[in-house]
CSV table of C-alpha atoms in Angstrom, one decimal:
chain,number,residue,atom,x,y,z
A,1,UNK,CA,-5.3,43.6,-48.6
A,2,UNK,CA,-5.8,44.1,-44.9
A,3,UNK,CA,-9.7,42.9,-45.3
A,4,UNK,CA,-8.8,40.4,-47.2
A,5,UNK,CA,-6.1,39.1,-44.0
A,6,UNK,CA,-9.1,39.6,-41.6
A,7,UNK,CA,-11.6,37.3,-43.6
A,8,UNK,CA,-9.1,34.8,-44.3
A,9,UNK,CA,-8.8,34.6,-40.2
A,10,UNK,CA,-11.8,34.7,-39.5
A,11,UNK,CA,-12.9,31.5,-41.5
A,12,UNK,CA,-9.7,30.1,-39.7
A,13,UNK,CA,-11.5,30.2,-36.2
A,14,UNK,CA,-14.6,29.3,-37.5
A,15,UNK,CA,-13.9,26.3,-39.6
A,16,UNK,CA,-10.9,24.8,-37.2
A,17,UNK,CA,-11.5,25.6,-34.0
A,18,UNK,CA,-8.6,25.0,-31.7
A,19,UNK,CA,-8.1,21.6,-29.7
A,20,UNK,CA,-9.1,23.2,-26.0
A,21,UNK,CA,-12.3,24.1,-27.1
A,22,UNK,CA,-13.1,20.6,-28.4
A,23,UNK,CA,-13.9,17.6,-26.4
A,24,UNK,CA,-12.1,17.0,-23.5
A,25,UNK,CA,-10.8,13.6,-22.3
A,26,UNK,CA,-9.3,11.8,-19.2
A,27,UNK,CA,-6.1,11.0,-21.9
A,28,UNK,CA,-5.9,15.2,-23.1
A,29,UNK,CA,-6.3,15.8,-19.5
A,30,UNK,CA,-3.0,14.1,-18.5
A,31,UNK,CA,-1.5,14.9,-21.4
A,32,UNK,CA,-1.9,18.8,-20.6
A,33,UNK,CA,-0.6,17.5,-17.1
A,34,UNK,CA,2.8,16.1,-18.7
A,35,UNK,CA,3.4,19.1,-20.8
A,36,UNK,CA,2.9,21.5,-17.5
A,37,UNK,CA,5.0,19.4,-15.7
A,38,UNK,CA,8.2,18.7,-17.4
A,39,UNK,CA,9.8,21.9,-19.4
A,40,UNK,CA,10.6,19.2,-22.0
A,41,UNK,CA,7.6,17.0,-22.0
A,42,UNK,CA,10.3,14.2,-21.2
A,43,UNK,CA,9.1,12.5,-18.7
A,44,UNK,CA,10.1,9.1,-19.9
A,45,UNK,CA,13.7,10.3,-19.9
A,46,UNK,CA,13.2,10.6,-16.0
A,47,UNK,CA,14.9,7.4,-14.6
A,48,UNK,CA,15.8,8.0,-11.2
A,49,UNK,CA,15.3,10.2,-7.6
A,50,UNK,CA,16.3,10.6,-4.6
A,51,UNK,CA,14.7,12.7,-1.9
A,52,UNK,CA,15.2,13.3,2.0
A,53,UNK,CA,12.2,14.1,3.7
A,54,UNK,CA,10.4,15.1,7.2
A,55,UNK,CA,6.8,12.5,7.8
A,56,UNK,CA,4.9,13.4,11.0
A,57,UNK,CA,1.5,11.4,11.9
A,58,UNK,CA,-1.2,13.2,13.7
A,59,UNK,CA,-4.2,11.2,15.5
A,60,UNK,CA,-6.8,14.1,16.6
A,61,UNK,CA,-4.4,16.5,15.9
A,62,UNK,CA,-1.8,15.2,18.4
A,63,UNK,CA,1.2,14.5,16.5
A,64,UNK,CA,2.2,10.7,17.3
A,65,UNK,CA,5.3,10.2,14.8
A,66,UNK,CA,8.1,12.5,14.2
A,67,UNK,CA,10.6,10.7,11.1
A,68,UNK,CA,13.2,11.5,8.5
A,69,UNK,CA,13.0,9.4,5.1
A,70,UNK,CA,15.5,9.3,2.3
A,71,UNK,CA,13.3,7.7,-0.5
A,72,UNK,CA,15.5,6.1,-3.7
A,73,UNK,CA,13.6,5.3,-6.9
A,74,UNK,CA,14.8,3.5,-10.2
A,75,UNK,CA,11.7,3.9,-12.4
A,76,UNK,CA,9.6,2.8,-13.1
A,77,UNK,CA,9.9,-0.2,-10.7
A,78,UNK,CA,12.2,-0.3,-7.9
A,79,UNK,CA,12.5,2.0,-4.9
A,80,UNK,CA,14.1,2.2,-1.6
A,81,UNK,CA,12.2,4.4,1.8
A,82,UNK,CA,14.7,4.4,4.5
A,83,UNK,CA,12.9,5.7,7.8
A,84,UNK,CA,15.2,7.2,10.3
A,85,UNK,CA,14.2,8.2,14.1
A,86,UNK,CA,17.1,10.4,15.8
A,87,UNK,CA,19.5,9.4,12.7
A,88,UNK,CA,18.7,5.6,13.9
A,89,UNK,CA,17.5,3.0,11.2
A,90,UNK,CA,14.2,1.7,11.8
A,91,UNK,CA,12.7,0.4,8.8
A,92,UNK,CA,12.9,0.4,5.2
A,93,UNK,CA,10.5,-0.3,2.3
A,94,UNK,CA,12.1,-2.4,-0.9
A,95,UNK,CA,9.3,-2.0,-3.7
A,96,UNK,CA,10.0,-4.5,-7.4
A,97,UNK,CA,7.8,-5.1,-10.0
A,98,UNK,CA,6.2,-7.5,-7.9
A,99,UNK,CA,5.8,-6.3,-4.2
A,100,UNK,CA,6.6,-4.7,-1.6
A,101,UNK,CA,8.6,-5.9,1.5
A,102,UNK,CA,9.1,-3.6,4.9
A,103,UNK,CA,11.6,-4.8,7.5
A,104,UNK,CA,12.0,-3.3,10.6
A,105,UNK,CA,15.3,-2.6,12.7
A,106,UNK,CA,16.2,-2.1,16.4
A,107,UNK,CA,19.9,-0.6,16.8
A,108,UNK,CA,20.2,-1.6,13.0
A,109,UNK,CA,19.6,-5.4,13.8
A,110,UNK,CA,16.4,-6.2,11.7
A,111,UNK,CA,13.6,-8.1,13.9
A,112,UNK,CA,10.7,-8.5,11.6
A,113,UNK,CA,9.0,-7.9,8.2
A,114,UNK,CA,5.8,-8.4,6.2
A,115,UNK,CA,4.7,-8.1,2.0
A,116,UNK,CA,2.6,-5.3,1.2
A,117,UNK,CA,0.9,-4.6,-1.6
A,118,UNK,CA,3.5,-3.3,-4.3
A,119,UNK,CA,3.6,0.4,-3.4
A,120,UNK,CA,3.1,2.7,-6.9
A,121,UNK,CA,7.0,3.7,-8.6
A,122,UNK,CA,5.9,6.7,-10.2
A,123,UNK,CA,7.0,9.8,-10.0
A,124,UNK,CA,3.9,11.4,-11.6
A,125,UNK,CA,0.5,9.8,-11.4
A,126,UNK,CA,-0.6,11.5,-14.4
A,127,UNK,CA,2.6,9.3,-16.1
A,128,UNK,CA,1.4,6.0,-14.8
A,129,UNK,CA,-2.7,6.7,-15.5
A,130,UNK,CA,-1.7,7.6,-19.5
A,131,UNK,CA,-1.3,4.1,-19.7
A,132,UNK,CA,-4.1,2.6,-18.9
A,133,UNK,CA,-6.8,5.3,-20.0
A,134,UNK,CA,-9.1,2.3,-21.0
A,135,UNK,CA,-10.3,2.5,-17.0
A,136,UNK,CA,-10.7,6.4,-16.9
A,137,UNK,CA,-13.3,8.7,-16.8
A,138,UNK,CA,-13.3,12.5,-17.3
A,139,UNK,CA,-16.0,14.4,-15.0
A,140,UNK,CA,-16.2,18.4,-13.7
A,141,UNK,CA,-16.0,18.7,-10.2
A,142,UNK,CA,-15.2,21.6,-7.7
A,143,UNK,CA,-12.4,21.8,-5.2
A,144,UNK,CA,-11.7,24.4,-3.3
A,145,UNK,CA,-14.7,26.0,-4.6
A,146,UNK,CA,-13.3,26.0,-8.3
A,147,UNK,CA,-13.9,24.1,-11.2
A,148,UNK,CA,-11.2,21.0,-11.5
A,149,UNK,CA,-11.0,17.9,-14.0
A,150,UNK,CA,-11.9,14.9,-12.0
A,151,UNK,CA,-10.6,11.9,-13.3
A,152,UNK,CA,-12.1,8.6,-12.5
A,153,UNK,CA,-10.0,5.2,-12.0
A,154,UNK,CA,-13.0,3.2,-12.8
A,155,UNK,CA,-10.5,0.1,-11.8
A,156,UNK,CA,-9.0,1.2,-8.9
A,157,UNK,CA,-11.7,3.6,-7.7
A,158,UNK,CA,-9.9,6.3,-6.6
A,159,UNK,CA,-10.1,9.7,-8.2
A,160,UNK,CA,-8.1,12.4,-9.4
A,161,UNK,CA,-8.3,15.9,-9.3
A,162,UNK,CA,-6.5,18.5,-11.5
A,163,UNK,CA,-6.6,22.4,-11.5
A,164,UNK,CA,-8.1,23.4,-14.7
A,165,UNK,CA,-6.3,26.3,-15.3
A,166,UNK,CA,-2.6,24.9,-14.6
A,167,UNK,CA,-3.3,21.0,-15.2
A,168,UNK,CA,-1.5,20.5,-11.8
A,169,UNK,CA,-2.4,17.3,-9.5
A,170,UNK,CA,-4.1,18.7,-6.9
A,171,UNK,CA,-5.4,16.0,-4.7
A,172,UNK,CA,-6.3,12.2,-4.6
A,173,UNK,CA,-9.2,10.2,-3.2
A,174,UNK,CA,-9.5,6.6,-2.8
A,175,UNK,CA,-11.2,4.2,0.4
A,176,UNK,CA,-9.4,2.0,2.5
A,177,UNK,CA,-10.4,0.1,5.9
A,178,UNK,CA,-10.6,3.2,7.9
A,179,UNK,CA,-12.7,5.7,5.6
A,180,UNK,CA,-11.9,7.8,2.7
A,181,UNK,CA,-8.2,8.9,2.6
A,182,UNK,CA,-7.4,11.9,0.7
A,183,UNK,CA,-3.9,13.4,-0.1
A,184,UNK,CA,-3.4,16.5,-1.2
A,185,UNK,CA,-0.5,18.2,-3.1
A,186,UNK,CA,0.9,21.6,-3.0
A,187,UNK,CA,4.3,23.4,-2.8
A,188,UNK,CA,4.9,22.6,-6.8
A,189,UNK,CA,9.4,23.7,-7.0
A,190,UNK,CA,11.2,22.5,-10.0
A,191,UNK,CA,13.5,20.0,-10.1
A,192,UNK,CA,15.7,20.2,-13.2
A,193,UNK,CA,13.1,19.7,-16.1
A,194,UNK,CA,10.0,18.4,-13.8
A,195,UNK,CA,7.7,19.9,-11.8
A,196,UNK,CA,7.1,18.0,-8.6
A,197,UNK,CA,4.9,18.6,-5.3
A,198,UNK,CA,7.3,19.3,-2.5
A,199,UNK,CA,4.3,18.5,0.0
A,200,UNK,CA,2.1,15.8,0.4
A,201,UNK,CA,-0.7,15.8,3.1
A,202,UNK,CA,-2.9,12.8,3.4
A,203,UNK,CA,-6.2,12.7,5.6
A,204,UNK,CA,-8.9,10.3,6.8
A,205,UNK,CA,-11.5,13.0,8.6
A,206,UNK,CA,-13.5,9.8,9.7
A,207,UNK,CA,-10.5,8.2,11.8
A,208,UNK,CA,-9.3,11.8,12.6
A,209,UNK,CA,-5.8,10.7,10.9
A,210,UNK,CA,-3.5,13.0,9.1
A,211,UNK,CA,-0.2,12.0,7.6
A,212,UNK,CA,2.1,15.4,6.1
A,213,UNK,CA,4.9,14.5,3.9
A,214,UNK,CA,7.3,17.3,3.2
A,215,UNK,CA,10.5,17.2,1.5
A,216,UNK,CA,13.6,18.6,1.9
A,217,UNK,CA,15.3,17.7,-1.0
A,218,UNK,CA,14.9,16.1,-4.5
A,219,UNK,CA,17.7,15.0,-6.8
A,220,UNK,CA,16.8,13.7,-10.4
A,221,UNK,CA,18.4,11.4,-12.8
A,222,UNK,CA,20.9,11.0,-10.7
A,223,UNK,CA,23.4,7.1,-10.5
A,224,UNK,CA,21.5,5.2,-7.8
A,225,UNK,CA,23.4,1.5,-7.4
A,226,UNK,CA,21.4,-1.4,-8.0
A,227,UNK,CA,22.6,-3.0,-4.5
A,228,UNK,CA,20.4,-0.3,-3.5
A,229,UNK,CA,17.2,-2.6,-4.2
A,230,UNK,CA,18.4,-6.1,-3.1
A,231,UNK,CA,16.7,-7.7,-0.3
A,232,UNK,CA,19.7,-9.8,1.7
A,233,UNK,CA,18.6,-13.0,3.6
A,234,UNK,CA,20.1,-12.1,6.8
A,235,UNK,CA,16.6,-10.0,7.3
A,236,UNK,CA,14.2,-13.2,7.1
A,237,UNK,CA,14.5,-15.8,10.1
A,238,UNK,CA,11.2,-16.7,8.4
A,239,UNK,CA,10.3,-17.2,4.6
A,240,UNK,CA,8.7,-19.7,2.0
A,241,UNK,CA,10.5,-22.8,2.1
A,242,UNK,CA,11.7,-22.7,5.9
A,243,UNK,CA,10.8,-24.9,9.2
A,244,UNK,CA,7.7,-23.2,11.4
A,245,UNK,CA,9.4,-22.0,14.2
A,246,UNK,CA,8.9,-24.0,17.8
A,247,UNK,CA,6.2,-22.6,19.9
A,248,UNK,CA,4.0,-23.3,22.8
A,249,UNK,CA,1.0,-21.8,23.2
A,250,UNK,CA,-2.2,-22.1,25.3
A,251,UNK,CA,-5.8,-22.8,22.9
A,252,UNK,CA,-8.8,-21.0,24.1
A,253,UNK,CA,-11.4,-23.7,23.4
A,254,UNK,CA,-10.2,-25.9,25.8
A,255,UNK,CA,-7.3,-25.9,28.4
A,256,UNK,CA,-4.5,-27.7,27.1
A,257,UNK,CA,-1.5,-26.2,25.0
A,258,UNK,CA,-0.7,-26.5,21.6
A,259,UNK,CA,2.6,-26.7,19.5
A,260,UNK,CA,4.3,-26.7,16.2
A,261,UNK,CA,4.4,-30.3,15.9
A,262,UNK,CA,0.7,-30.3,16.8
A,263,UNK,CA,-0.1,-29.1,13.5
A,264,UNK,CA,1.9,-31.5,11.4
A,265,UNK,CA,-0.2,-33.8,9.3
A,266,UNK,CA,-2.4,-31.2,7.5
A,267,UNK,CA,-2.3,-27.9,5.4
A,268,UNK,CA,-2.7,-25.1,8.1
A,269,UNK,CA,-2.8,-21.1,8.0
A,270,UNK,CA,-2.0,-19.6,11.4
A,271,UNK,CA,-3.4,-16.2,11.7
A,272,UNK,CA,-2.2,-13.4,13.6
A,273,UNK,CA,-5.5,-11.4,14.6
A,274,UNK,CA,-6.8,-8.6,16.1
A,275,UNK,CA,-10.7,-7.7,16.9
A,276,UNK,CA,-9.4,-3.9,16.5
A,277,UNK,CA,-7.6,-4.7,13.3
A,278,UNK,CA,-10.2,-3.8,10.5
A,279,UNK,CA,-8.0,-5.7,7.8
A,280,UNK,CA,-8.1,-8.5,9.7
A,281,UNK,CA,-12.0,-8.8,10.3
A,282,UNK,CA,-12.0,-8.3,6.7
A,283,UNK,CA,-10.2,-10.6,5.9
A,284,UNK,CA,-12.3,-13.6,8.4
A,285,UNK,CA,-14.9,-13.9,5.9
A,286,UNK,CA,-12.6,-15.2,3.3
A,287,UNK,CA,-10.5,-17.6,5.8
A,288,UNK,CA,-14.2,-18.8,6.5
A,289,UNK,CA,-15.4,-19.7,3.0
A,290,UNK,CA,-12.1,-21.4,2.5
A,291,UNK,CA,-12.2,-23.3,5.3
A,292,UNK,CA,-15.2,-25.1,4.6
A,293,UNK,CA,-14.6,-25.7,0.7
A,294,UNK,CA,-11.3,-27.4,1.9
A,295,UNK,CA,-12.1,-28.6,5.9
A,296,UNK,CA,-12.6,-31.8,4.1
A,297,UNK,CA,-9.5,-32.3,2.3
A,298,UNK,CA,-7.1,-31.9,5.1
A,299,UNK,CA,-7.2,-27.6,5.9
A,300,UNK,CA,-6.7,-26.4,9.1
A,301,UNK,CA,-6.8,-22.8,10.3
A,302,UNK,CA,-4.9,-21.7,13.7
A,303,UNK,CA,-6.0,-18.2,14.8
A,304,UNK,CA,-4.1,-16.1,17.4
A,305,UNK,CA,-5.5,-13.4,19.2
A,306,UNK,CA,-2.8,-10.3,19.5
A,307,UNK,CA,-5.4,-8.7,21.6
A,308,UNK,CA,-4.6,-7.0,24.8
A,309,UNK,CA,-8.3,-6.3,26.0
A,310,UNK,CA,-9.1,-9.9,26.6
A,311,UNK,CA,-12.7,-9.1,27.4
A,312,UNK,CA,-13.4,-7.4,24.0
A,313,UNK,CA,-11.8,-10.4,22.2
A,314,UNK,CA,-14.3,-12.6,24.5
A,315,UNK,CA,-17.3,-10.7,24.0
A,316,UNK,CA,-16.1,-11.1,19.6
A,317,UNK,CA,-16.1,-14.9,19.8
A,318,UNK,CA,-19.4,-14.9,21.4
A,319,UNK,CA,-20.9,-13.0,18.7
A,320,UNK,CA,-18.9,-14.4,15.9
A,321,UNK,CA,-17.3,-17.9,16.7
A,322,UNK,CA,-14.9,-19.4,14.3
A,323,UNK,CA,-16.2,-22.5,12.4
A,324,UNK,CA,-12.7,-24.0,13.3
A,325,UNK,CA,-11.7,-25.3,17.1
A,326,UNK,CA,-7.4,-23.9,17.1
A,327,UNK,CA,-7.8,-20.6,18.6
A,328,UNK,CA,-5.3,-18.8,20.8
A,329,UNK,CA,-4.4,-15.5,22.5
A,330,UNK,CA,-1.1,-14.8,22.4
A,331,UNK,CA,0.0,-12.7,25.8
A,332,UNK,CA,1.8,-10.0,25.6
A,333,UNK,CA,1.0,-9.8,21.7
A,334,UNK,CA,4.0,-8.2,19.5
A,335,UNK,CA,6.0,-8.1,22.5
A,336,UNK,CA,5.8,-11.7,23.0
A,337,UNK,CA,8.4,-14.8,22.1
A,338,UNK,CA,6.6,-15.8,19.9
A,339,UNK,CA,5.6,-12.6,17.7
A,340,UNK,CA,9.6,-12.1,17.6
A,341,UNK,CA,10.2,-16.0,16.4
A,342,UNK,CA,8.0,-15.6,13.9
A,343,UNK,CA,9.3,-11.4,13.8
A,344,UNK,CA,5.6,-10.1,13.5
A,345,UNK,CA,5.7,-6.5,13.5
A,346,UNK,CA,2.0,-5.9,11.8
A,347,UNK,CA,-1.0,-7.7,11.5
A,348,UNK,CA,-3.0,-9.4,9.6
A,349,UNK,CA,-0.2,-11.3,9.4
A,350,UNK,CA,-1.4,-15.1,7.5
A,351,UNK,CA,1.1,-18.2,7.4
A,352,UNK,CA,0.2,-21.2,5.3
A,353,UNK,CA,2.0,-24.6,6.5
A,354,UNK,CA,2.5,-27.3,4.6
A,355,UNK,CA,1.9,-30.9,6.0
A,356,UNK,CA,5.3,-31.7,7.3
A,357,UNK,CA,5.7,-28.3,9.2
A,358,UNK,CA,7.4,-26.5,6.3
A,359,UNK,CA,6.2,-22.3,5.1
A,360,UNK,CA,4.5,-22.6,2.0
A,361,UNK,CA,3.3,-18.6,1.8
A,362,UNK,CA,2.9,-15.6,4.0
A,363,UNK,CA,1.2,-12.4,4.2
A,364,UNK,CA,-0.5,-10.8,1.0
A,365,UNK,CA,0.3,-14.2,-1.1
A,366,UNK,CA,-2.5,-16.2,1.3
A,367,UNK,CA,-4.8,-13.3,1.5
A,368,UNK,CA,-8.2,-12.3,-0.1
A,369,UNK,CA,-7.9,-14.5,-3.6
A,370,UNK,CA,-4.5,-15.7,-3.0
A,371,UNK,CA,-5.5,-17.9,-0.9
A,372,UNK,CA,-7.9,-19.7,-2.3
A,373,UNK,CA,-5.2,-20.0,-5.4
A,374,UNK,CA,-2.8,-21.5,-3.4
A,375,UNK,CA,-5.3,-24.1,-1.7
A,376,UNK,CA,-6.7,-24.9,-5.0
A,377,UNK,CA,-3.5,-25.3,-6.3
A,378,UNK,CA,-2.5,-27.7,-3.3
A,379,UNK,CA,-5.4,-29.9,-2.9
A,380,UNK,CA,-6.7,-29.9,-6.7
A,381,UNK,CA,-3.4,-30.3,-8.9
């Protein structure tokens, strides 16, 4: 009878072979992820966090930011970072299913703010990538001098590395202006039923930037009031739909000044520049091409310098002058009258004004293809 028992097992192995020996995809790959990582495997039950949190920011190892954070999330999209210095409120981060919008505070007043591109509102990567396997890849790789699952975001390029033994999230990799940025997680505690990184370090070795995220405390499922999320209007002294603010400002090309009624009559982006802003030289090429598809139908572009070396923006222009004669340098740059009228606390920072001196768009809606859609949809419908 025994024999009999062995046999019968033995053809069990051979003729179905269990699932892990198989082959392996980016979609088994997170799903061995989920199952690690939620005692449950319930991660679509997870609806909200909060979290408190210490960030510090390190250029060549010198530590240049020191903040507290309180992060709320309603998933999978809306979220709330609070950034505190010394228990004072100096900006905050409102993410919806569109966007994301920071404003920034002195002594809880708010003087400025700018779109960003909507900031991800999930609390596992591995839950968010599942649904979108159609741009995955599955590849080996080593980390740490072990054997890890890559997996490949074909559409986003960034890549994904997971231990192969625990199916943890070890790491991320993706470009951005200033080199390849790669975060790394550790410090795995569980929260209730999930099992969540309690550390979060992200590094760009070419721009000798570090950014360590490390939390204090992490609260799940718990009633987060949907006030939380809304954006109040108080906080925008600029926005779609409002006058240009009044300014007066000097033009480089020639020596007479310019101001906001100077550029009624025409379709004109004013951009806020920077010859050590990488986004922003990125960004020329595609003001440039615009220009000169729409020149001719009544586009005008208004840069303004925000630099403070005034011989490095000089030597730029000689190399690389703009096809377009408004050009500015605005003294004093963010600390300026200007900068606060118009409450510019980053750069690139694009405004597109319609004919009669009115905001049409801002920041990431009149950049890269954005702004070609809203020109086309100006001077073509």
């Amino acid at each position: 009878m025994l024999g009999r028992i062995i046999v019968f097992l033995l053809l069990t192995v051979l003729f179905f072979p269990s699932c892990n020996n198989g082959p392996k995809t980016a979609k088994w790959v997170l799903e061995q992820n989920l199952k690690a990582t939620s005692k449950a495997n319930n991660w679509n039950e997870l609806s909200t966090a909060v979290a408190t949190l210490q960030f510090s920011k390190f250029i060549k190892e010198n530590k240049v930011v020191e903040e507290n954070r309180v992060t709320k999330a309603q998933f999978p999209n809306k979220s709330r970072v609070e950034t505190y210095v010394k228990d004072t409120l100096v900006a905050l981060v409102l993410t919806d299913s569109v966007a994301s919008l920071l404003v920034q505070f002195q002594k809880n007043i708010p003087v400025g703010y700018t779109k960003l591109e909507r900031q991800s509102v999930f609390p596992n990567p591995a839950y968010e990538l599942i649904n979108r396997v159609g741009d995955l890849e599955l590849r080996d790789t080593l980390w740490q001098n072990k054997t890890a699952y890559l997996i490949w975001d074909t559409k986003e390029a960034a890549k994904y590395i997971f231990n192969e033994d625990s199916f943890l999230l070890e790491a991320k990799e993706e470009s951005n202006a200033y080199g390849t940025a790669i975060t790394t997680f550790t410090t795995f505690k569980w929260v209730g039923d999930y099992l969540l990184p309690h550390k979060e370090e992200l590094a760009i070795e070419q721009a000798q930037y570090k950014e360590i995220t490390a939390y204090d405390e992490i609260l799940v499922n718990t009633p987060v009031a949907e006030s939380t999320f809304e954006k109040k209007k108080s906080w925008f002294a600029i926005a779609e739909g409002a006058q240009l603010p009044e300014f007066e400002i000097d033009l480089l090309s020639r020596k007479e000044k310019i101001t906001n009624n100077d550029l009624k009559g025409k379709i004109t982006l004013i951009d806020f520049w920077a010859t050590w802003c990488k986004p922003c030289i990125e960004e020329l090429p595609n003001i440039e091409r615009n220009y000169e598809n729409y020149k001719n139908k009544g586009f005008e572009v208004f840069s303004i310098s925000m630099d403070a070396d005034t011989s490095r923006l000089d030597k730029y222009l000689a190399e690389n002058p703009f096809p377009w004669e408004l050009s500015a340098h605005l003294q004093d740059g963010f600390k300026s009258q200007m900068a606060k009228d118009f409450q510019l606390i980053a750069i690139p920072k694009p405004v597109l004004v319609d004919a009669n001196g009115k905001i049409i768009a801002m920041d990431t809606d009149v950049r890269e293809e954005n702004l070609e859609k809203q020109l086309n949809a100006i001077f073509n419908d």
